[in-house]
Short mmCIF file of C-alpha atoms and ligand atoms in Angstrom, two decimals:
data_model
loop_
_atom_site.label_atom_id
_atom_site.label_comp_id
_atom_site.label_asym_id
_atom_site.label_seq_id
_atom_site.Cartn_x
_atom_site.Cartn_y
_atom_site.Cartn_z
CA MET A 115 19.12 23.08 -11.33
CA ALA A 116 16.17 21.32 -9.69
CA ARG A 117 16.30 17.78 -8.31
CA ALA A 118 14.25 14.75 -9.33
CA GLY A 119 14.28 11.03 -8.65
CA PHE A 120 12.80 8.08 -6.83
CA ALA A 121 12.06 7.64 -3.12
CA SER A 122 10.79 4.36 -1.80
CA LEU A 123 8.52 4.02 1.24
CA VAL A 124 9.28 0.78 3.06
CA GLY A 125 8.57 -0.65 6.49
CA ARG A 126 6.54 -3.16 8.44
CA PRO A 127 2.83 -3.63 7.72
CA ASN A 128 0.61 -0.94 9.26
CA ALA A 129 3.43 1.57 9.86
CA GLY A 130 1.50 4.18 7.89
CA LYS A 131 3.40 4.19 4.58
CA SER A 132 0.34 4.58 2.39
CA THR A 133 -1.22 7.22 4.66
CA LEU A 134 2.05 9.15 4.39
CA LEU A 135 2.13 8.74 0.60
CA ASN A 136 -1.41 10.12 0.27
CA ARG A 137 -0.51 13.02 2.56
CA MET A 138 2.63 13.89 0.56
CA VAL A 139 1.08 13.76 -2.91
CA GLY A 140 -2.04 15.51 -1.61
CA GLN A 141 -4.51 12.94 -2.94
CA LYS A 142 -5.67 9.46 -2.12
CA VAL A 143 -3.70 7.18 -4.43
CA ALA A 144 -3.20 4.24 -2.06
CA ILE A 145 -5.83 2.53 0.06
CA VAL A 146 -5.36 2.54 3.82
CA SER A 147 -6.68 0.36 6.62
CA ASP A 148 -6.02 -0.54 10.23
CA LYS A 149 -5.32 -4.15 9.14
CA PRO A 150 -1.74 -5.15 8.33
CA GLN A 151 -0.82 -6.10 4.74
CA THR A 152 -3.19 -3.63 3.13
CA THR A 153 -0.90 -2.72 0.23
CA ARG A 154 -0.16 -5.65 -2.08
CA ASN A 155 1.51 -3.92 -5.02
CA ARG A 156 4.08 -1.23 -5.47
CA ILE A 157 2.40 2.09 -6.17
CA VAL A 158 4.12 4.97 -7.92
CA ALA A 159 2.89 8.50 -7.21
CA VAL A 160 4.44 11.85 -8.01
CA LYS A 161 4.97 14.93 -5.87
CA ASN A 162 5.95 18.21 -7.52
CA MET A 163 7.38 20.79 -5.16
CA PRO A 164 9.57 23.88 -5.25
CA GLY A 165 13.05 22.74 -6.19
CA GLY A 166 12.11 19.41 -7.68
CA GLN A 167 10.00 16.30 -8.16
CA ILE A 168 9.86 13.23 -5.95
CA VAL A 169 8.58 10.00 -7.47
CA PHE A 170 7.39 7.95 -4.51
CA VAL A 171 7.23 4.18 -4.60
CA ASP A 172 4.88 2.85 -1.90
CA THR A 173 5.46 -0.82 -1.10
CA PRO A 174 3.79 -3.70 0.75
CA GLY A 175 4.75 -4.04 4.42
CA ILE A 176 7.73 -6.32 5.02
CA HIS A 177 6.84 -9.48 6.97
CA ARG A 178 7.57 -13.21 7.01
CA PRO A 179 5.78 -14.59 3.95
CA LEU A 180 3.73 -17.79 4.07
CA HIS A 181 1.99 -17.71 0.71
CA ARG A 182 3.11 -17.01 -2.82
CA LEU A 183 1.11 -13.79 -2.61
CA ASN A 184 3.17 -12.64 0.37
CA VAL A 185 6.47 -13.73 -1.16
CA ARG A 186 5.65 -11.55 -4.14
CA MET A 187 4.59 -8.70 -1.84
CA VAL A 188 7.79 -8.72 0.21
CA ASP A 189 9.98 -9.06 -2.88
CA ALA A 190 8.19 -6.11 -4.45
CA ALA A 191 9.17 -4.04 -1.42
CA VAL A 192 12.77 -5.24 -1.17
CA ASP A 193 13.38 -4.98 -4.94
CA THR A 194 12.66 -1.25 -4.91
CA LEU A 195 15.75 -0.74 -2.75
CA ARG A 196 17.89 -1.31 -5.82
CA GLU A 197 15.99 1.09 -8.05
CA VAL A 198 15.61 4.25 -6.01
CA ASP A 199 17.76 7.23 -4.99
CA VAL A 200 16.68 7.38 -1.37
CA VAL A 201 14.68 5.19 1.00
CA ALA A 202 12.21 6.37 3.61
CA LEU A 203 12.01 3.63 6.23
CA VAL A 204 8.75 4.13 8.12
CA PHE A 205 8.42 2.99 11.74
CA ASP A 206 5.27 3.12 13.82
CA ALA A 207 6.60 5.15 16.77
CA SER A 208 3.55 4.31 18.87
CA THR A 209 4.55 0.65 19.25
CA ARG A 210 7.62 -0.71 21.04
CA PRO A 211 10.45 -1.57 18.63
CA GLY A 212 10.83 -5.32 18.22
CA ARG A 213 12.47 -8.01 16.14
CA GLY A 214 10.40 -7.11 13.09
CA ASP A 215 11.78 -3.57 13.15
CA GLU A 216 15.31 -4.85 13.63
CA TYR A 217 14.87 -7.18 10.65
CA VAL A 218 13.67 -4.37 8.40
CA ALA A 219 16.40 -1.97 9.57
CA THR A 220 19.15 -4.51 8.89
CA LEU A 221 17.87 -5.13 5.33
CA PHE A 222 19.80 -1.99 4.44
CA LYS A 223 23.18 -3.27 5.51
CA HIS A 224 24.44 -3.57 1.95
CA VAL A 225 22.37 -0.77 0.48
CA LYS A 226 24.53 2.18 -0.52
CA ILE A 227 21.78 4.75 -0.97
CA PRO A 228 20.79 7.01 1.94
CA VAL A 229 18.08 5.72 4.26
CA VAL A 230 15.93 8.26 6.10
CA LEU A 231 14.21 6.90 9.19
CA VAL A 232 10.66 8.20 9.54
CA LEU A 233 9.12 7.90 12.98
CA ASN A 234 5.41 8.04 12.18
CA LYS A 235 2.30 8.44 14.36
CA ILE A 236 3.88 10.99 16.71
CA ASP A 237 0.37 12.27 17.40
CA LEU A 238 0.02 9.16 19.57
CA VAL A 239 3.21 9.49 21.66
CA SER A 240 5.09 12.04 23.75
CA LYS A 241 8.46 13.46 22.63
CA ALA A 242 10.16 11.68 25.54
CA GLN A 243 9.03 8.32 24.17
CA LEU A 244 10.78 8.97 20.85
CA LEU A 245 14.27 9.19 22.30
CA PRO A 246 14.78 5.52 23.22
CA LEU A 247 13.39 4.52 19.82
CA MET A 248 15.90 6.79 18.04
CA GLU A 249 18.78 5.40 20.10
CA GLN A 250 17.77 1.83 19.39
CA ALA A 251 17.34 2.48 15.66
CA GLN A 252 20.78 4.08 15.36
CA ARG A 253 22.33 0.90 16.68
CA TRP A 254 20.73 -0.98 13.78
CA HIS A 255 21.72 1.34 10.93
CA ALA A 256 23.53 4.61 10.22
CA PHE A 257 20.51 6.54 9.03
CA ALA A 258 21.04 9.65 6.91
CA ASP A 259 18.36 11.48 8.94
CA ILE A 260 15.71 10.69 11.51
CA VAL A 261 12.44 12.57 11.07
CA PRO A 262 9.43 12.36 13.41
CA VAL A 263 6.12 12.89 11.59
CA SER A 264 2.42 12.31 11.79
CA ALA A 265 0.94 11.23 8.47
CA GLU A 266 -2.46 11.70 10.09
CA THR A 267 -2.05 15.38 11.10
CA GLY A 268 0.70 16.35 8.65
CA ASP A 269 3.08 17.34 11.47
CA GLY A 270 6.71 17.20 10.23
CA VAL A 271 5.76 16.03 6.74
CA GLU A 272 6.95 19.12 4.88
CA ARG A 273 10.38 18.81 6.46
CA LEU A 274 10.50 15.15 5.43
CA GLU A 275 9.63 16.05 1.83
CA GLN A 276 12.44 18.62 1.72
CA LEU A 277 14.95 16.18 3.18
CA LEU A 278 14.03 13.48 0.68
CA ARG A 279 14.20 15.94 -2.21
CA ASP A 280 17.70 17.00 -1.13
CA HIS A 281 18.89 13.37 -1.47
CA LEU A 282 17.80 13.23 -5.13
CA PRO A 283 20.17 13.92 -8.03
CA GLU A 284 20.02 17.15 -10.01
CA SER A 285 17.76 16.33 -12.91
CA GLU A 286 14.84 17.31 -15.09
CA PRO A 287 11.49 16.02 -13.79
CA VAL A 288 11.04 12.27 -14.35
CA TYR A 289 7.33 12.61 -15.12
CA PRO A 290 5.25 15.45 -16.61
CA GLU A 291 3.81 17.87 -14.03
CA ASP A 292 0.26 16.53 -14.31
CA PHE A 293 1.18 12.85 -13.87
CA LEU A 294 -0.08 11.55 -10.54
CA THR A 295 0.06 7.75 -10.39
CA ASP A 296 0.93 4.74 -12.52
CA GLN A 297 -2.04 2.71 -11.37
CA ALA A 298 -4.46 1.58 -14.06
CA GLU A 299 -8.11 2.51 -13.61
CA ARG A 300 -8.98 -1.17 -13.17
CA THR A 301 -6.52 -1.39 -10.31
CA LEU A 302 -7.99 1.69 -8.65
CA VAL A 303 -11.42 0.05 -8.82
CA SER A 304 -10.36 -3.24 -7.27
CA GLU A 305 -8.32 -1.44 -4.61
CA ILE A 306 -11.23 0.79 -3.57
CA VAL A 307 -13.55 -2.22 -3.33
CA ARG A 308 -10.90 -4.04 -1.30
CA GLU A 309 -10.53 -1.06 1.03
CA LYS A 310 -14.25 -1.13 1.86
CA LEU A 311 -13.98 -4.89 2.40
CA LEU A 312 -11.06 -4.34 4.79
CA HIS A 313 -13.02 -1.73 6.70
CA HIS A 314 -15.96 -4.03 7.27
CA THR A 315 -14.34 -7.40 7.91
CA ARG A 316 -12.25 -8.86 10.70
CA ASN A 317 -10.06 -11.82 11.66
CA GLU A 318 -8.64 -13.70 8.70
CA LEU A 319 -11.00 -12.24 6.10
CA PRO A 320 -8.88 -9.21 5.13
CA PHE A 321 -5.98 -11.52 4.26
CA THR A 322 -8.04 -14.08 2.41
CA THR A 323 -9.94 -11.82 0.02
CA ALA A 324 -9.01 -10.54 -3.41
CA VAL A 325 -10.96 -8.41 -5.86
CA ILE A 326 -10.75 -9.05 -9.59
CA ILE A 327 -12.33 -6.88 -12.28
CA ASP A 328 -14.14 -9.14 -14.72
CA GLN A 329 -15.38 -6.34 -16.94
CA PHE A 330 -14.63 -2.64 -17.18
CA ASP A 331 -17.31 -1.38 -19.56
CA GLU A 332 -16.69 2.21 -20.55
CA SER A 333 -18.74 2.14 -23.77
CA GLU A 334 -21.09 4.77 -22.30
CA ARG A 335 -18.52 6.37 -20.03
CA GLU A 336 -19.99 9.89 -20.26
CA LYS A 337 -23.32 8.55 -18.94
CA ILE A 338 -22.34 5.55 -16.85
CA LEU A 339 -19.34 3.32 -16.15
CA ARG A 340 -20.31 -0.33 -15.71
CA LEU A 341 -17.98 -2.35 -13.51
CA TYR A 342 -18.27 -6.07 -12.80
CA CYS A 343 -16.09 -7.47 -10.02
CA THR A 344 -15.53 -10.78 -8.29
CA ILE A 345 -14.50 -10.96 -4.66
CA TYR A 346 -12.51 -14.12 -4.02
CA VAL A 347 -12.61 -15.82 -0.62
CA GLU A 348 -10.94 -19.05 0.49
CA THR A 349 -13.74 -20.98 2.18
CA GLU A 350 -17.49 -21.45 1.78
CA SER A 351 -17.95 -20.19 5.33
CA GLN A 352 -16.42 -16.82 4.42
CA LYS A 353 -18.95 -16.20 1.70
CA PRO A 354 -21.97 -15.44 3.92
CA ILE A 355 -19.87 -13.08 6.05
CA ILE A 356 -19.16 -10.90 3.05
CA ILE A 357 -22.70 -11.14 1.72
CA GLY A 358 -24.24 -10.42 5.11
CA ARG A 359 -27.80 -10.94 6.32
CA GLY A 360 -30.11 -10.49 3.35
CA GLY A 361 -27.17 -9.14 1.36
CA SER A 362 -26.73 -6.18 3.70
CA MET A 363 -22.94 -6.35 3.96
CA ILE A 364 -22.15 -6.62 0.27
CA LYS A 365 -24.66 -3.85 -0.37
CA ARG A 366 -22.89 -1.56 2.09
CA ILE A 367 -19.47 -2.35 0.60
CA GLY A 368 -20.87 -1.73 -2.89
CA THR A 369 -22.49 1.58 -1.98
CA GLU A 370 -19.38 2.95 -0.28
CA ALA A 371 -17.13 1.87 -3.14
CA ARG A 372 -19.52 3.25 -5.78
CA THR A 373 -19.72 6.65 -4.08
CA GLU A 374 -15.95 6.93 -4.05
CA LEU A 375 -15.58 5.68 -7.63
CA GLU A 376 -18.17 8.16 -8.92
CA ALA A 377 -16.17 11.00 -7.37
CA LEU A 378 -12.90 9.59 -8.74
CA PHE A 379 -14.10 9.05 -12.32
CA ASP A 380 -16.54 11.96 -12.31
CA THR A 381 -19.36 9.90 -13.81
CA LYS A 382 -22.17 7.63 -12.66
CA VAL A 383 -21.04 4.11 -11.79
CA TYR A 384 -22.86 0.81 -11.88
CA LEU A 385 -20.97 -1.64 -9.67
CA ASP A 386 -21.74 -5.35 -9.73
CA LEU A 387 -20.08 -7.38 -6.97
CA ARG A 388 -20.16 -11.15 -6.69
CA VAL A 389 -18.41 -13.53 -4.34
CA LYS A 390 -16.57 -16.70 -5.39
CA VAL A 391 -14.69 -19.36 -3.44
CA ASP A 392 -11.15 -20.34 -4.47
CA PRO A 393 -9.43 -22.16 -1.60
CA ASP A 394 -5.93 -21.58 -2.90
CA TRP A 395 -6.03 -18.24 -4.69
CA ARG A 396 -3.09 -16.92 -2.63
CA ASN A 397 -0.91 -19.64 -4.14
CA ASN A 398 -2.50 -19.55 -7.59
CA ASP A 399 -0.08 -17.86 -9.97
CA ARG A 400 -2.79 -17.11 -12.50
CA THR A 401 -4.93 -15.26 -9.98
CA LEU A 402 -1.86 -13.41 -8.72
CA ASP A 403 -1.00 -12.42 -12.30
CA ASP A 404 -4.58 -11.18 -12.76
CA LEU A 405 -4.13 -9.15 -9.61
CA GLY A 406 -0.98 -7.65 -11.03
CA VAL A 407 1.21 -8.65 -8.10
CA PRO A 408 4.77 -8.68 -9.46
CA LYS A 409 6.28 -12.12 -10.04
CA SER A 410 8.87 -13.51 -7.67
CA GLY A 411 11.59 -16.07 -8.31
CA ARG A 412 11.22 -17.45 -4.80
CA LYS A 413 8.87 -20.12 -3.50
CA PRO A 414 7.01 -19.68 -0.21
CA PRO A 415 8.57 -21.60 2.69
CA ARG A 416 6.95 -24.87 3.75
CA ARG A 417 4.19 -24.41 6.29
N1 GTP B 41 -2.78 8.07 14.76
C1 GTP B 41 -2.18 7.87 13.57
N2 GTP B 41 -2.56 6.85 12.79
C2 GTP B 41 -1.93 6.68 11.62
C3 GTP B 41 -0.88 7.53 11.19
N3 GTP B 41 -0.45 7.09 9.98
C4 GTP B 41 -1.20 6.01 9.68
N4 GTP B 41 -2.09 5.76 10.66
C5 GTP B 41 -3.06 4.64 10.72
O1 GTP B 41 -2.34 3.43 10.70
C6 GTP B 41 -3.06 2.42 9.98
C7 GTP B 41 -2.19 1.83 8.89
O2 GTP B 41 -1.98 2.80 7.88
P1 GTP B 41 -1.53 2.41 6.41
O3 GTP B 41 -1.15 3.68 5.74
O4 GTP B 41 -2.52 1.53 5.75
O5 GTP B 41 -0.20 1.57 6.74
P2 GTP B 41 0.82 0.87 5.72
O6 GTP B 41 2.19 1.02 6.30
O7 GTP B 41 0.62 1.37 4.35
O8 GTP B 41 0.39 -0.65 5.87
P3 GTP B 41 0.58 -1.89 4.79
O9 GTP B 41 0.07 -1.43 3.48
O10 GTP B 41 -0.26 -2.94 5.40
O11 GTP B 41 2.03 -2.23 4.79
C8 GTP B 41 -4.32 3.10 9.47
O12 GTP B 41 -5.38 2.82 10.38
C9 GTP B 41 -3.96 4.58 9.49
O13 GTP B 41 -5.10 5.41 9.66
C10 GTP B 41 -0.50 8.63 12.04
O14 GTP B 41 0.38 9.42 11.77
N5 GTP B 41 -1.18 8.72 13.23
MG1 MG B 42 0.11 0.42 2.63
#
């Protein structure tokens, strides 16, 4: 009988979890950027392969949270540990292991399911550099396997998929063969807009922006999809950065997002982007609900 079940991708921000997810399911389902804290929600995506089906759960990078948003993000990642059959803990092998890695590795102390350590970004390091990292990691946790991969080139990824599949229970597929992701179309829109924002902004801006869909008008879907979005920023001074000189920046973000959305939805897209200031949106539960970030019982620590 074939195997099927859930595998969670967890790790520090920027380790390459979402890049790896996209590589494994063979399509872009999660946005990716070189800024930490790109993923804000858990994302389910399905991989069908010989011998079974893996339902991946991509999660936000684990870090010390300072806002309600980040508390919800970290909880979303840690909560998946209780709901899955196997965990893939992703490390960025191109950076020296530090306290953040130790913290994440020791999260699994009381977790009974197998944890596979994935050493990602091996295209950036030599084999010799991996050995001390493996030794260090084994002192933190008894990993079921350690697998070096490159999500960027695909090196080692097939072996990882097979290993993860072998940790799943014997079962019928969880989802139908043609099911790819649980993300709503609205979410895909706001994520793609946010990805373009992340690509074009620096410093604190990536952390302080959110994209909300005000209207998803599909009344003439065959001809054109009309999408109205608001980009939230925290201060007045951030607004002109996103708008750019003569509107050049927001135009570029809009064009790039529209091109990708037209390919995704296979129809023409009209994309209206506006920018609003909300100084405290990261602590505003209503905005966070609108964004679909799962609720958390915890409060952010005092700053
Ligand atoms: N060279 C190289 N770069 C990689 C690899 N995997 C991911 N990256 C890059 O690392 C950066 C972070 O990738 P993401 O997939 O967004 O990382 P993440 O772990 O999902 O990050 P968060 O969502 O913030 O937790 C991006 O710039 C990727 O292009 C890899 O195997 N090799
Ligand atoms: Mg991510």
